[in-house]
Amino acid sequence: MPPPAATVLHADLDAFFASVEQRDDPHLRGRPVVVGGGVVLAASYEARAYGVRSAMGGRRARALCPGLLVAEPRWSAYVEASRAVFDLFRDAVPVVEALSIDEAFLDARGLERIAGTPVQIAARLRRDVRERVGLPLSVGVARTKSLAKVASAAAKPDGLLVVEPDAEEAFLHPLDVGALWGVGPITRRKLAALGIGTVGDLAARPEEELVAALGRAPGRHVHALAHRRDPRPVRGGRRRRSVGAQCALPRGTRAGPDLDTRLAALVDRVTRRLRRAGRAGRTVVLRLRFDDYTRAARSRTLPEPTAGTADVLAAARALLREATPLIDHRGLTLVGLTVTNLDAAAGQLTLPLDGGPDRAALEAALDGVRDRYGTAAVTRGTLVGTGPAQPWLQPGEELER
Ligand SMILES: [Mg+2]
C-alpha cells in the first residue's frame, strides 16, 4: 500500500449564479449583486461583505446593503455554464462525482504521467474554468472527500488549498464544527451545549458521549470526521452515452483551413476524453449551426468502435466535405462533434491508450463490473478492512435530516 496522499479534489464555483450574472453584464462586475428579488438565491462576494446571504429575504438583504443590485435568475445560462464546467472536469480526470449544479469531487489518483499531480491538475482546472467559461472556481485538495470539501470552502473566494496528510490536524482542529461536511445549525447547537465549539474540541470527546447526545449514526459520523476518517470513494456517475464538444465560430465562417483546424481540435478533445474514460464509440456526428440559426447534423457509423484520433478525424472530415456546399451557402456559426453509440463492454476492448494500460484500463474494467453487478460490487471491495460499516451520509445530506 502506498502512503496516503492528497488526491481528492473538491471543485466548487464561487457564488455561482451571481458570478454568471457578473460575467454576462459588465455593469454588475465588482458590485454587490444578488440573484432573485424575493428570496436571495445567490449573493456576490461584494454583497456578502454586507452580510447578505443566500436564502435570506430580499427586503432584509436590501436593508443590509442599500446599493444592492438584483438580477432575475436566468436558468438556461446557469445550466449552460454548468455543462461547460463539468466538461472541463471530465477533461481533467476520468472519475467525476457531481454534488450539485456547481460542485463536484474529482479523483486525481494515478494520473501523474498523463495529467500531472493532483495539485497541478487543480491549478490547471482553475485556469481553464476562468479562461474558457469566465467563472471563478475554488478547489480543495486532500486525502478524503470531507477534508477536500472543507478545504475548498476555506480556499474561497477564487482559491486553491491543499491539505497534505501530515497537516490535516493542524488545519482541521481550529475550525468551527460547523465547517465539517454534514454538520448543520441543529447539530452545531447540540454540540455547543456540550461545550464543543471547534473540531479540536470535538476530537477530544469519546465517541460514546457524542452518540448519547446526537444519536448513534450522527454521533459516530461526527466522531469519525473529527478524526479525519472518511473511506467514501469518489464515485463516477451514470455512464455517458456519448461524448461531445462544440465550438462557436465568427459569423459567416466558410469551409477552409481554419475550419479544419477547429474540427481537428474538437476531435482531439473528444477522443482524449473517450480514452481517459476507457470508452470507444462507433458513430461520429457532426453538428452545424448556420448564420440564419438553422441547424444540420450529419453522421457516419464506423465498422468498429474506436477512440482513435485518426479514425474519428477521418470520419469527421468526410462529413464536413459532404456539408461544404451547405456551409458555403449559409455561413457557419457553430461546429460540434459527438461520438456516440458507445460500446457497453469497453472493459473487453484493447484501446490505443496514451499512457499505457494503467488508469484508463482499470477504470474500464471497474465500469464493466459495475455494469454487471451494480455499484455496490466495486464499493464493497474498497471498503474491506475499514472495520464495521459506518453510517455514511450521502452527498448533500445533513445529519439532522
Ligand atoms: Mg458553489
Coordinates of C-alpha atoms and ligand atoms in Angstrom, one line a residue, residues 12-13 102 156, ligand 1:
D12 CA -16.8 24.5 -6.3
L13 CA -17.8 27.5 -8.3
D102 CA -21.8 23.9 -9.3
K156 CA -12.8 30.7 -1.2
Ligands
MG1 MG -20.5 26.9 -5.2

